[in-house]
Each structure stands twice: as C-alpha cells, then as structure tokens.
CSV table of C-alpha atoms and ligand atoms in Angstrom, one decimal:
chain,number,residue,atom,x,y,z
W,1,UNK,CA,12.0,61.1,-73.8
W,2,UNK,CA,12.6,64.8,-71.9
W,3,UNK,CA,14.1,65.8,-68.6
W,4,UNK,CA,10.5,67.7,-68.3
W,5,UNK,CA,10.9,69.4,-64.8
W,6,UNK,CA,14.1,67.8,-63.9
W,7,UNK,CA,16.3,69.9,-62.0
W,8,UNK,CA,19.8,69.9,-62.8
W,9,UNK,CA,22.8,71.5,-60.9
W,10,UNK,CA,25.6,71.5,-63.6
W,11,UNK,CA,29.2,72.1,-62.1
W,12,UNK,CA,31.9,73.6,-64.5
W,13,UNK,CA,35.5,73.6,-64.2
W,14,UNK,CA,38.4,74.5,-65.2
W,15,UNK,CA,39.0,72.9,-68.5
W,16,UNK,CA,39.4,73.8,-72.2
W,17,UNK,CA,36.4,71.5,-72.8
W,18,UNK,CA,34.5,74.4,-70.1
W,19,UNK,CA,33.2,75.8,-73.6
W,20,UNK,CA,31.0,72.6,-74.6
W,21,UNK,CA,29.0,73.3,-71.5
W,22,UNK,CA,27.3,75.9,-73.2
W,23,UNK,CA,25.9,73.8,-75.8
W,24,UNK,CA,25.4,70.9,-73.0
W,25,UNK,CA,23.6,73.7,-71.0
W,26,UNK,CA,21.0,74.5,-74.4
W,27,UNK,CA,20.8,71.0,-74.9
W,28,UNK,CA,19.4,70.4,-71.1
W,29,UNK,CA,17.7,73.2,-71.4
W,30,UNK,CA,15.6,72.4,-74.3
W,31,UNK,CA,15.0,68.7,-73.3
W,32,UNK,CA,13.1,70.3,-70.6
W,33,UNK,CA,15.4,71.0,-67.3
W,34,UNK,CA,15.8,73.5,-64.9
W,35,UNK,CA,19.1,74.0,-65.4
W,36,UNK,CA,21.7,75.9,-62.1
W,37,UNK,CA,25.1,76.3,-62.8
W,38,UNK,CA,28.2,76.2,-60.0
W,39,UNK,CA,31.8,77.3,-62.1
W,40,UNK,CA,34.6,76.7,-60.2
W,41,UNK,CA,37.0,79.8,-60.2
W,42,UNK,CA,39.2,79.0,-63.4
W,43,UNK,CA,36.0,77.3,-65.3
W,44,UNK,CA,35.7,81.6,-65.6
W,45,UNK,CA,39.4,81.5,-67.7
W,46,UNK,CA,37.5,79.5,-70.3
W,47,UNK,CA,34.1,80.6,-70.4
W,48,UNK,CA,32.2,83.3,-69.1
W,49,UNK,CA,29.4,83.4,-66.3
W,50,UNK,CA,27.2,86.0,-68.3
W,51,UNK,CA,27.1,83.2,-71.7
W,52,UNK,CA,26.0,80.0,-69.2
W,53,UNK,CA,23.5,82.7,-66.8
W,54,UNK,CA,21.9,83.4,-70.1
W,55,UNK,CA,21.9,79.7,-71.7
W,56,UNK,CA,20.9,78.1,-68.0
W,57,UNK,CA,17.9,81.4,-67.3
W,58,UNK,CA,19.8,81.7,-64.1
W,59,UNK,CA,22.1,83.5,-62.2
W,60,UNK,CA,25.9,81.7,-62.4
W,61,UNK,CA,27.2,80.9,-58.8
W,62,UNK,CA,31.1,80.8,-58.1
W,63,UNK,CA,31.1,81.8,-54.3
W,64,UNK,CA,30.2,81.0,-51.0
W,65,UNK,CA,28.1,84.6,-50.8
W,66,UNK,CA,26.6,86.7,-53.7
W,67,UNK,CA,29.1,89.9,-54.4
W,68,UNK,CA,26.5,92.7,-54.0
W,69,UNK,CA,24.3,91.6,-51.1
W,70,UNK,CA,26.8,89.6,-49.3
W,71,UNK,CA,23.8,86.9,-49.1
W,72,UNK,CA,25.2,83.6,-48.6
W,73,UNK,CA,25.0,81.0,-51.3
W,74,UNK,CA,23.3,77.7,-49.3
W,75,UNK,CA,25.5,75.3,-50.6
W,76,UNK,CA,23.3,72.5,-48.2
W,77,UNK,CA,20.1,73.8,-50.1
W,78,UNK,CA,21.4,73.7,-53.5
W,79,UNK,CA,22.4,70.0,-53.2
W,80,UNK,CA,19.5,69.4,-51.4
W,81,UNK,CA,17.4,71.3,-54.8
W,82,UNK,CA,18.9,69.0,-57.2
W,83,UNK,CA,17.7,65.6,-59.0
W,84,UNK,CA,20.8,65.5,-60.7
W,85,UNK,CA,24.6,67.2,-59.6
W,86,UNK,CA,26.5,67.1,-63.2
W,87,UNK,CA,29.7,68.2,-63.4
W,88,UNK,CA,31.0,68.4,-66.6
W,89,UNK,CA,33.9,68.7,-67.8
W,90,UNK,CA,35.8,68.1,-64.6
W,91,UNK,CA,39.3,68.8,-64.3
W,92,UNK,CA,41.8,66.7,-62.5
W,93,UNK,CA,42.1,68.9,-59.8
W,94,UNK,CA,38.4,69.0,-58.6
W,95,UNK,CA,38.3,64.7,-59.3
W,96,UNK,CA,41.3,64.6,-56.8
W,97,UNK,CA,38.9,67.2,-54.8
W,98,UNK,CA,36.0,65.4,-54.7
W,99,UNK,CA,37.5,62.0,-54.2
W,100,UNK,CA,39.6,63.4,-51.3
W,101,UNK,CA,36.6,65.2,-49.3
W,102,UNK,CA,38.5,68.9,-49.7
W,103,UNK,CA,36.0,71.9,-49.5
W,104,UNK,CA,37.4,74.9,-50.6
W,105,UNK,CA,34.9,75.9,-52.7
W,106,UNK,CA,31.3,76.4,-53.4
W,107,UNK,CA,31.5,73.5,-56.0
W,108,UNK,CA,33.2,70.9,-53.4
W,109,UNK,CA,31.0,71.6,-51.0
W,110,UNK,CA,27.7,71.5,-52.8
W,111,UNK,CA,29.7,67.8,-53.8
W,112,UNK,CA,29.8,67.0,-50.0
W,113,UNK,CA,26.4,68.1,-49.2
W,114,UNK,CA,24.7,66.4,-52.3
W,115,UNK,CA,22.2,64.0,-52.1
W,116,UNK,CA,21.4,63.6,-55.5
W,117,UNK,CA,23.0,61.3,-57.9
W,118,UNK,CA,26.6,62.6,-59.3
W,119,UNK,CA,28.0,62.2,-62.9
W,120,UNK,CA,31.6,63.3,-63.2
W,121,UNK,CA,32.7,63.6,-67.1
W,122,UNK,CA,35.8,64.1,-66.7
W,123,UNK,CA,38.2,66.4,-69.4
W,124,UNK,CA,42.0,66.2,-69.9
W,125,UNK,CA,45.1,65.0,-71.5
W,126,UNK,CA,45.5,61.9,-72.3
W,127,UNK,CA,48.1,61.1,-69.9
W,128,UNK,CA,46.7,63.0,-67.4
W,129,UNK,CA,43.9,60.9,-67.7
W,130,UNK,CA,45.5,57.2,-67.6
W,131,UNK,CA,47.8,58.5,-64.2
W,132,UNK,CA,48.0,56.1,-61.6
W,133,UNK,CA,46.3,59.2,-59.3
W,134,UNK,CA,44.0,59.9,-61.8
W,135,UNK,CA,42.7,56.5,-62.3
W,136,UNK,CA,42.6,55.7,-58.6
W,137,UNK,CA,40.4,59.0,-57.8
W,138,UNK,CA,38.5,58.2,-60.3
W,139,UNK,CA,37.9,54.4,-59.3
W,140,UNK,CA,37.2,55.5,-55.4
W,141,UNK,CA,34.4,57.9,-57.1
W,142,UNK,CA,32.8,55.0,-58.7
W,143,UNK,CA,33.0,53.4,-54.6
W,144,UNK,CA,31.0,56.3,-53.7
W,145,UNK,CA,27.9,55.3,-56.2
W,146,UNK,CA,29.5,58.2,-58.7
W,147,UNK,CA,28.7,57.8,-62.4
W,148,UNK,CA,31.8,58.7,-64.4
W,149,UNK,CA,31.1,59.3,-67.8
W,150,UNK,CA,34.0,58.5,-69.5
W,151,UNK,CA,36.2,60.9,-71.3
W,152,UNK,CA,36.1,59.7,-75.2
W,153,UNK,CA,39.3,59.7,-77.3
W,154,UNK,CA,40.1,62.0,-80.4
W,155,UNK,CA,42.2,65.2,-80.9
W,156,UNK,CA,43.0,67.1,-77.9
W,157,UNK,CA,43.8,70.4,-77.0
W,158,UNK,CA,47.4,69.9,-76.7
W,159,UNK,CA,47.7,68.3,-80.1
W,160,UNK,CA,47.9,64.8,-78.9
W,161,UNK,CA,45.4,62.6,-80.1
W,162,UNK,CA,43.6,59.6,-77.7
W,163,UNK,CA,41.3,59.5,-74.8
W,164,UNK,CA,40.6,62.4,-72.3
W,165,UNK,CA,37.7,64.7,-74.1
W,166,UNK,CA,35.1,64.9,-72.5
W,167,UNK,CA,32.3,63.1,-73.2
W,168,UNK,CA,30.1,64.6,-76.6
W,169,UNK,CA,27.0,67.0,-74.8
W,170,UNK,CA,25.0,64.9,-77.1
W,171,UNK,CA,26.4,61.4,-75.5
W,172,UNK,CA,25.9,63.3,-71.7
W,173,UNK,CA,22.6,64.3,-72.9
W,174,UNK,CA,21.8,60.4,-73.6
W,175,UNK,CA,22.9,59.4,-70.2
W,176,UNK,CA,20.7,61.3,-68.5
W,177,UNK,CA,17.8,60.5,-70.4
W,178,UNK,CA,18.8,57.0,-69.9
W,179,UNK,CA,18.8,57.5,-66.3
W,180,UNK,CA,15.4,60.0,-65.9
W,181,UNK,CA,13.5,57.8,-68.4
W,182,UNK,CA,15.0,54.2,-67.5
W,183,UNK,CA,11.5,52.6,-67.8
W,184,UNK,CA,13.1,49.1,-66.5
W,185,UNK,CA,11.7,47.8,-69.8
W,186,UNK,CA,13.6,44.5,-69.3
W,187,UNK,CA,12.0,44.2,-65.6
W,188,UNK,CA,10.7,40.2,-65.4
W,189,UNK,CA,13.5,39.2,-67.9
W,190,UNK,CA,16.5,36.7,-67.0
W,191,UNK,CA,19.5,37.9,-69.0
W,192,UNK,CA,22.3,35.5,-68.9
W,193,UNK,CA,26.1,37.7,-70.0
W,194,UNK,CA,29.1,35.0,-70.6
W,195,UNK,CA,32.4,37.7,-70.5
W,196,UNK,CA,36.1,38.2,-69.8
W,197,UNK,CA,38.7,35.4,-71.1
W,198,UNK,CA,39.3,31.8,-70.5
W,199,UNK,CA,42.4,30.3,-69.4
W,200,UNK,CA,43.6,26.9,-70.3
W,201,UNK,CA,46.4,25.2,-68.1
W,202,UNK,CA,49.1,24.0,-69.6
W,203,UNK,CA,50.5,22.9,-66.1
W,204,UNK,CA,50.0,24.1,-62.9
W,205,UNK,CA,51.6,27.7,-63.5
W,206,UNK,CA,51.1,28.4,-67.0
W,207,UNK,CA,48.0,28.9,-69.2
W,208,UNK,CA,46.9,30.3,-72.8
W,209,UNK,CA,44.6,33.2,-72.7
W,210,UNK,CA,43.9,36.4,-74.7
W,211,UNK,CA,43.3,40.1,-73.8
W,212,UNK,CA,39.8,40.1,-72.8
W,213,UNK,CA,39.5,42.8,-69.8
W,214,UNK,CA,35.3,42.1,-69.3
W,215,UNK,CA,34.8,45.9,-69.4
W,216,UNK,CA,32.5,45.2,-72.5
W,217,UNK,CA,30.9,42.2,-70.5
W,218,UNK,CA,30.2,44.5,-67.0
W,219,UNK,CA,28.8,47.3,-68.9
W,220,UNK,CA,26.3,45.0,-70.7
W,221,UNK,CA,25.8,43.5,-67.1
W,222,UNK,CA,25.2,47.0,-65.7
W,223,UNK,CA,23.3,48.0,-68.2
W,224,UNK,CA,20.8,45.8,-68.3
W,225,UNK,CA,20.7,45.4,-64.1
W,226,UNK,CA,19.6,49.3,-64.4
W,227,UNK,CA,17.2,48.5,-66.8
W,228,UNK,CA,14.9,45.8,-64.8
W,229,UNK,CA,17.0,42.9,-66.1
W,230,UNK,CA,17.7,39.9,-63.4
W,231,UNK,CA,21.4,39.5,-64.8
W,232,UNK,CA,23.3,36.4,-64.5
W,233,UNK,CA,27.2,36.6,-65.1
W,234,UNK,CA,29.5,33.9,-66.1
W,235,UNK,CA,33.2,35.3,-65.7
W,236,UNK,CA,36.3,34.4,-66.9
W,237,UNK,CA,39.2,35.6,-64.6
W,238,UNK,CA,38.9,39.6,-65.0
W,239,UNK,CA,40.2,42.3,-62.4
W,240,UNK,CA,37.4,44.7,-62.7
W,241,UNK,CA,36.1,46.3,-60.2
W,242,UNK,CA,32.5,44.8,-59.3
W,243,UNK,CA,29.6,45.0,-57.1
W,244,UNK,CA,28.8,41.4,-57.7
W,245,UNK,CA,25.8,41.4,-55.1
W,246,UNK,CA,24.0,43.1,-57.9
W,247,UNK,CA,24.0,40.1,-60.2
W,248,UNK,CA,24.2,36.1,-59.8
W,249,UNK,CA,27.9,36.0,-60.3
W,250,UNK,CA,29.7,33.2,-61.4
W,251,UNK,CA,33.6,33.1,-61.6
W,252,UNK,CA,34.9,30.1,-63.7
W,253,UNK,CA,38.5,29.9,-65.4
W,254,UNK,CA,38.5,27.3,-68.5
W,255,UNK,CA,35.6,27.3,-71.6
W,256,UNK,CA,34.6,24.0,-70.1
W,257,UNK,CA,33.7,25.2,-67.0
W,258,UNK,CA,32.0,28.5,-68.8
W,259,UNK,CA,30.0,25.8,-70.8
W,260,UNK,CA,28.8,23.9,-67.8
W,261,UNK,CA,27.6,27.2,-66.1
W,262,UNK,CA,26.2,28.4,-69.0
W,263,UNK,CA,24.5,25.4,-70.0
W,264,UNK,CA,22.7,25.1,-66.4
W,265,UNK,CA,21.0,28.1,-66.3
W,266,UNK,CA,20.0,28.5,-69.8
W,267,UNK,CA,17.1,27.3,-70.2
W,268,UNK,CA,15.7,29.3,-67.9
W,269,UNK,CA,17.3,32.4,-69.9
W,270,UNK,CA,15.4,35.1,-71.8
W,271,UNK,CA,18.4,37.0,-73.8
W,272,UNK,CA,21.8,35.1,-73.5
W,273,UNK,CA,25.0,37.7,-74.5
W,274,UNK,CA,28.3,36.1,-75.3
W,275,UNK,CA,31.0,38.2,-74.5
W,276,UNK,CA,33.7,36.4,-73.2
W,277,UNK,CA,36.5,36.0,-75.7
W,278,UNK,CA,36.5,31.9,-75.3
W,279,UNK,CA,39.8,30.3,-76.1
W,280,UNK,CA,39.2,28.4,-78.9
W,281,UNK,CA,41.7,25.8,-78.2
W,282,UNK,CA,43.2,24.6,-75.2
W,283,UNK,CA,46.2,21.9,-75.0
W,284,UNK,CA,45.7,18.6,-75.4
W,285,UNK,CA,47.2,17.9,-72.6
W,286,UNK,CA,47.5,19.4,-69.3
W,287,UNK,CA,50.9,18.5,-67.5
W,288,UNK,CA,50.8,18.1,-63.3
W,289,UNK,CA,54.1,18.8,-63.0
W,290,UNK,CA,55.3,22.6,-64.1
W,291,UNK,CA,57.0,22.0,-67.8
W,292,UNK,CA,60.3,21.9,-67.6
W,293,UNK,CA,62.9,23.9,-69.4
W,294,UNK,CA,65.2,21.4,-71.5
W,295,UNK,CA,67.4,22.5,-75.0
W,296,UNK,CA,64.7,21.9,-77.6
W,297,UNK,CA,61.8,23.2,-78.5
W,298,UNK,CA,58.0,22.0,-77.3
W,299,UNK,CA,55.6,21.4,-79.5
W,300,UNK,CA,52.1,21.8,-78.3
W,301,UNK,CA,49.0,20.2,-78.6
W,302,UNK,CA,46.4,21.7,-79.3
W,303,UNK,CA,42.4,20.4,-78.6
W,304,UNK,CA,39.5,22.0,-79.6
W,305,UNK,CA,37.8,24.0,-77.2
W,306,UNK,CA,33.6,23.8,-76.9
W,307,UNK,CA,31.7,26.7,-78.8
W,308,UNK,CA,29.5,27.8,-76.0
W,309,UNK,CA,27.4,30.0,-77.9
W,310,UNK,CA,27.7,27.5,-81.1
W,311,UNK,CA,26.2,24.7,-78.8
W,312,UNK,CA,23.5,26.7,-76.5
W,313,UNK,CA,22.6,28.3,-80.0
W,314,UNK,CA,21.1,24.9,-81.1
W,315,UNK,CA,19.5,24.5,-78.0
W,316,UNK,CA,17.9,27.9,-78.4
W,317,UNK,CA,13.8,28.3,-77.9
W,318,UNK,CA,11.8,30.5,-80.2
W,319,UNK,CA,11.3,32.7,-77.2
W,320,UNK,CA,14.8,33.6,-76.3
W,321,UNK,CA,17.6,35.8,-78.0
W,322,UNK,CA,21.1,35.1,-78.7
W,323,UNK,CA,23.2,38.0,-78.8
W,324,UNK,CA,27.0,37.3,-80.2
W,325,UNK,CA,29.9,39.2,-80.2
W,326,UNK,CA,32.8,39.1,-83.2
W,327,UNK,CA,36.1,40.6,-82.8
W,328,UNK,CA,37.5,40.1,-86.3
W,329,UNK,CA,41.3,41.4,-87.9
W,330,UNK,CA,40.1,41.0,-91.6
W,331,UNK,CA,37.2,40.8,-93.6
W,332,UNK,CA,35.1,41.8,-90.9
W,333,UNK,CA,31.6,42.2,-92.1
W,334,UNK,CA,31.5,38.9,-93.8
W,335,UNK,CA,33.1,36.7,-90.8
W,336,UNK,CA,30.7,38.3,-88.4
W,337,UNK,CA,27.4,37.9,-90.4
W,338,UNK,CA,28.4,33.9,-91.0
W,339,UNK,CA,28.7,33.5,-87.4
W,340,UNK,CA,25.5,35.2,-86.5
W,341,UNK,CA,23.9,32.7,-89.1
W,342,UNK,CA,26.6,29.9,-87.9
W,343,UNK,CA,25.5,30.2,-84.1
W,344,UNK,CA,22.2,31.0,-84.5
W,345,UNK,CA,22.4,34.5,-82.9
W,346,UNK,CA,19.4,37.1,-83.4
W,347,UNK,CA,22.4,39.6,-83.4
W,348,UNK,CA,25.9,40.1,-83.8
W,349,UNK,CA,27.9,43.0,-82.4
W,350,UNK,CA,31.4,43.5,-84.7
W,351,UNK,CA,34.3,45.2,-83.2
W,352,UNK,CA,37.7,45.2,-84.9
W,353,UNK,CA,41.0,45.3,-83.7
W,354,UNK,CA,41.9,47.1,-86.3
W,355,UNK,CA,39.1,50.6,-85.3
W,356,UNK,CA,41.0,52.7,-82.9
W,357,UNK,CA,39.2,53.0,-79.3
W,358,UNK,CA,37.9,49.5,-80.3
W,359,UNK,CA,38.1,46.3,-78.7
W,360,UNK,CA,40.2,44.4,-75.9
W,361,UNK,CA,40.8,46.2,-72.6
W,362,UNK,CA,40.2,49.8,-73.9
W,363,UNK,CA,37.2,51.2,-71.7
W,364,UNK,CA,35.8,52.4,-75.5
W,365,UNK,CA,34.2,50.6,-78.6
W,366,UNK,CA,33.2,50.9,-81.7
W,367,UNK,CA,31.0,48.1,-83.1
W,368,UNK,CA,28.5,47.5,-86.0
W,369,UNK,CA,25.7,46.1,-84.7
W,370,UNK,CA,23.8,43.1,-87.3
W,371,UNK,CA,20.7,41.7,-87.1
W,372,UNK,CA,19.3,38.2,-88.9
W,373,UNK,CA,17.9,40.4,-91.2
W,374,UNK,CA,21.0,42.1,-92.5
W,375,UNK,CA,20.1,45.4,-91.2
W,376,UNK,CA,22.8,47.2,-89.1
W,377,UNK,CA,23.7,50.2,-87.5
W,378,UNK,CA,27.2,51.8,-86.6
W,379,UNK,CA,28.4,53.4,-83.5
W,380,UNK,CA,31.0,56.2,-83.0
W,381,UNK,CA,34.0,55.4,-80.6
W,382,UNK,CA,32.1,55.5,-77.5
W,383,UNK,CA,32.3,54.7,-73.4
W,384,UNK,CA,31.7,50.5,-73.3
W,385,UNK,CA,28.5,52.0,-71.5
W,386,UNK,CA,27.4,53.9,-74.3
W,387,UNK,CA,27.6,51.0,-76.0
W,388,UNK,CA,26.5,48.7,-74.1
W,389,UNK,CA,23.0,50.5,-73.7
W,390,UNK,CA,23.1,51.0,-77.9
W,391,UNK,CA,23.0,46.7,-78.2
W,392,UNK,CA,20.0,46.6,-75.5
W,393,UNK,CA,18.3,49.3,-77.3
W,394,UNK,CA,18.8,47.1,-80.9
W,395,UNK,CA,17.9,44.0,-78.6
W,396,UNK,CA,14.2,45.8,-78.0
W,397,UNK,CA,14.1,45.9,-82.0
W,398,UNK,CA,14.2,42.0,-82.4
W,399,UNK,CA,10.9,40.8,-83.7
W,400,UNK,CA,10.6,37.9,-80.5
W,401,UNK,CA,10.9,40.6,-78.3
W,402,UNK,CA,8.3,43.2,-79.6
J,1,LIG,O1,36.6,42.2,-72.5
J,1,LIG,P1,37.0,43.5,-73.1
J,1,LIG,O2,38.5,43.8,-72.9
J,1,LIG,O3,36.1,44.6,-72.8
J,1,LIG,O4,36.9,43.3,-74.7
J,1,LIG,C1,35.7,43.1,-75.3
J,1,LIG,C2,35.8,42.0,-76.3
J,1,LIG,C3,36.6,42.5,-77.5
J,1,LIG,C4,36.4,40.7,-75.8
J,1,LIG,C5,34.3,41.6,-76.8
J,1,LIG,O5,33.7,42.8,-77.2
J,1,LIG,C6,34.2,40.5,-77.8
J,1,LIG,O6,34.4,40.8,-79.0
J,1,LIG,N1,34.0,39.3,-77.4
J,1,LIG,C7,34.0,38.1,-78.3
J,1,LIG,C8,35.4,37.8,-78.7
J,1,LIG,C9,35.4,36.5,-79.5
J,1,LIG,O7,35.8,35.5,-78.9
J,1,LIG,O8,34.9,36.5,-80.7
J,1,LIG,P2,34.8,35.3,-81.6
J,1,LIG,O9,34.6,35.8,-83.0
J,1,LIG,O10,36.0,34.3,-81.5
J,1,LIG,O11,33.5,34.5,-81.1
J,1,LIG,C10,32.2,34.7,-81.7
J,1,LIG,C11,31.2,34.5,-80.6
J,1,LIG,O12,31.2,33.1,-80.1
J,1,LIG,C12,31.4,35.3,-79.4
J,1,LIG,O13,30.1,35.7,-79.0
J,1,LIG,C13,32.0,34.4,-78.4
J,1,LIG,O14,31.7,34.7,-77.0
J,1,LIG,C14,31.4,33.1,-78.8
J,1,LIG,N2,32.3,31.9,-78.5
J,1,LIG,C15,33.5,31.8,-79.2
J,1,LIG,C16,34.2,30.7,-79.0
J,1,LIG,C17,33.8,29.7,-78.1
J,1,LIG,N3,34.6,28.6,-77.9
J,1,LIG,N4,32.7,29.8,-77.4
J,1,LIG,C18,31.9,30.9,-77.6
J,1,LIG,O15,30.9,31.1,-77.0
C-alpha cells in the first residue's frame, strides 16, 4: 500500500506534539505523497518552518501573502489542490476554530474553502481533552463528515498521564492508507454486528445492565461499512452518536429481543460480530408495578439469560464467520480461548478490564486477538477505530474467507 501521487495538505499547530509532524511529514513523504504544509502562527514556537520545508520539498506557508513578493497565498486553490487536508496535531484553539467557522488565518480558511476530506488529530491535556467544549467541538466536527483521529493516552507533556497525545505518525500513517487504499474488500458481504448492553426490567423503572457504551460495536460497524460491507446492527440502548441510514439499524433493549433479531437475519449473514456486552441474567421475575420500598431486604431472582452467540454459533454454516468478543477480570487468556472453542467463534477478540485505555466506555482498546488455531496477535492501546479495522484485517486471515 502507498499514497503514490497523493497530495496531502498537512496543517500544523500549535502544540507540543507540533515536533512529531516532522517524522509524520518523512513518513508521508516516503509512502509516496506530495506533501504542503500550512503552520499556524504558534505551530512556529515548537517547530520550525525551515525543518518541515525541507522534510515536505516545499516551501512552509503561515500567511495570507508570501513575505518577499507580497504574492498572495490562494487559500481557495490550496484546498481545492488537495486529496487529503490533515491537520495534525491540532490544538484546542484551532478545533474550537474550525468547528465555529472563524477565519483568521491562512489555516482556517484553507479549512473553510476545503473540499477534500479532513482528519483532525487532535493534541492536548488530558482534561483539556474530555471538556465539555472540547468534546462538543469535536462531536459537531464529526457532523461535518470530519474524521477525528483520536488522541491516544500515555505520558503527557505536563507530567500527567492519560488520553490527549496525539495520535502515533505511524497510527496516522495507517489511516490514510486505510482510506487511499480501502479496496472495499468486504463489498458483496452481509456483516451482521450485535453491540452496546442489554437491559433487563425489573419493573417498569428499574433494570440491570452493565457499562457497555457501543463505541467498540460502531467502530466495527463503520469500519466495515467503509470497507464494502452491507452492515446490519443490532443495538442495545447506547447514546452514541450515529448516522444510522448507513447501516440496517436495529434498536432492541433486553437479550431476548437481541436474540430474536439476531436470529432472523442470520442466516443470511456472511461474518456475525458479537459485541454487545449481553446480560447474562435477567430477573426471574419482572414486577408491573414499580417495587416498592419496605424495611427488609429483596432478594432477587435471577434467570438465565439466552447466549446469543452460544446459540447462533450452533447454527453456524461452513461459509460464515463468528467473530466473539471476551472482556475477562482474571485469567484472561484461558477464559477467552474456551469461549472461542465454547461458541464456536473463528475468533475471539480479549480485552481486560484490568489493561488501562481498555474496555467499557473508553473510546480506546487494547485487545489480543485469537484465532481457532491458537495464533494471536496483540494490539497497543489504540482509537476503537484502530482497532476495529485490526479485527477485520485478522478476519481476512480466516481460512473460509481466503
Ligand atoms: O461498548 P463499549 O463501551 O465500547 O465496550 C466494548 C466492550 C468491552 C463491551 C466489548 O469490547 C466487549 O468485550 N463485548 C463483549 C462483552 C461480553 O459480554 O463478554 P462475555 O465474555 O460475557 O461474552 C462472550 C461473547 O458472547 C461476547 O461476544 C458476547 O457478545 C457474547 N454473548 C455473551 C452472553 C450472552 N448472553 N450472549 C452473547 O451473545
């Protein structure tokens, strides 16, 4: 894969991680892409035009007209010149920027002018990064068809440690050969992806449930929509934001009803994913009336819940693939290879709640990946995307599939 003749207009702001856009600008540069770079005025505090001019082959542009001529810099012509507009790292200030249509500087209003495809990966402090402003910017971004490629955690610049560096040039490097090379290889294939939790009432205003977000269950749905893949979602109740007139959506609350509209379409399935974090149990009894509050304590009942994937996993033809998921506290390994045999997957995908950046609600992972075979391989704490596109890239290694 190369970004042979790809032209790529990389932004640059201000932002301690501004000096990994050097080796992100070699990296581009050797995969094969014309490479033009925009800094914003304090990206200059952190690294200097003359080291990215000479990286990139090309002049560095900051303003609106080039210092010794006084020729204008088109701002229309270099959006129009672009495949790609990357900015990376992006600061808080230029997200709030871009998301709020301001133009007060060559970078924001190449941003405006852009027709290309944007990627935004954003840099910053941890609690910059989760701020209600931040978040929301970020979020109406995404509403505007931007790709955010999202920060990963580790040590930051401020001593802290958690998410807000931005992400690895390597990872960036990834996405957009991911995105120039997509070669839609699971066009023709029906993918059915169960995610998010269940609820089970326990009377009309009170359920059991667990953590499940669905961020790991969207980005396997995305991921495998941009790849070709017809993609049909069974839901428990998440609050993600979703473009659901991408995919045949389904929103169901209980494991029952997950079951039923699993069950109904499977057959006609090619891959089957199970996400969704199923309750196991549910009570045994589901009151009409709210409980009500009296001296003693309630014991509850407690009925087993359907295996969904247990149950479509006998059911499963030698054509299709059964991907599972295990989210394990102890012996992990061992509990997630018996289920793969257990539920007849072709592959089980480990994450612990014990891995920092892994698991419930986070918008990273970490997972070991396991085939029938025994073979695995290991991911780093990475974007749910990143992810995401590492299990379909292990899916296109399973033997029924080659
Ligand atoms: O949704 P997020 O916040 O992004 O978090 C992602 C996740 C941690 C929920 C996800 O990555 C994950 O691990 N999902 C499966 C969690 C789980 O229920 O694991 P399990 O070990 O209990 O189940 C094993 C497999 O059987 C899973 O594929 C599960 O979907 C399936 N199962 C389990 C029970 C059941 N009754 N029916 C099932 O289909």
């Amino acid at each position: 894969m190369s970004l042979q003749g790809k032209k790529i207009l990389l932004g640059v702001t201000g932002s301690i991680a501004a000096y990994k856009s050097a080796h992100l600008t070699r990296l581009l540069v050797k995969a094969g892409a014309e490479v033009q770079i925009i800094m914003s005025a304090s990206a200059s505090d952190f690294i200097t035009p003359l080291t990215l001019a000479t990286l990139s082959k090309n002049p560095v542009l900051s303003q609106f007209k080039k210092d010794e001529t006084g020729e204008w810099n088109n701002h229309v012509k270099l959006g129009l010149w672009a495949d790609l507009f990357l900015i990376a790292p992006v600061s808080a200030n230029t997200l709030a920027k871009f998301a709020n249509g301001l133009c007060d500087n060559l970078l924001s209003a190449v941003y405006l002018s852009a027709r290309c495809p944007v990627m935004l990966a954003p840099a910053m402090d941890l609690d910059m990064y989760q701020h209600p402003s931040v978040l929301a910017n970020m979020s109406k971004l995404r509403s505007f068809g931007n790709q955010i490629l999202d920060a990963e955690s580790g040590e930051l610049a401020s001593g802290l440690s958690g998410q807000g560096r931005m992400m690895e040039p390597e990872h960036i490097l990834l996405e957009l050969l991911r995105y120039f090379n997509s070669s839609q290889e699971f066009k023709g294939k029906k993918v059915l992806i169960t995610m998010g939790p269940t609820q089970e009432a326990l009377d009309p205003v009170r359920f059991i449930s667990n953590h499940s977000s669905g961020k790991m269950g969207l980005a396997l749905a995305k991921a495998f929509q941009e790849r070709g893949a017809d993609v049909y979602v069974v839901s428990g109740p998440v609050s993600l934001e979703v473009e659901k007139e991408k995919f045949h959506w389904k929103d169901v609350n209980t494991a029952n009803e997950m079951f039923r509209a699993s069950s109904s379409i499977h057959p006609q399935m090619d891959i089957c994913v199970f996400a969704a974090a199923v309750a196991d149990y549910a009570p045994a009894k589901v009151s009409e009336e709210k409980i009500k509050k009296s001296d003693s304590n309630v014991i509850l009942e407690l009925k087993k819940n359907v295996d969904i994937a247990g149950e479509l996993g006998k059911l499963k033809k030698i054509n299709q693939i059964h991907v599972g998921f295990a989210l394990e506290t102890e012996n992990e390994k061992e509990n997630a290879k018996a289920k793969l045999q257990k539920k007849n997957f072709d592959l089980i995908v480990l994450n612990s709640t014990r891995e920092e950046g892994a698991g419930f609600k986070l918008d990273t992972n970490k997972v070991e990946i396991f085939q029938g075979s025994g073979q695995s391989v290991s991911s780093e704490v990475s974007s749910k995307d990143v992810i995401a596109n590492l299990i379909l890239d292990q899916i296109k290694t399973i033997p029924v599939w080659i």
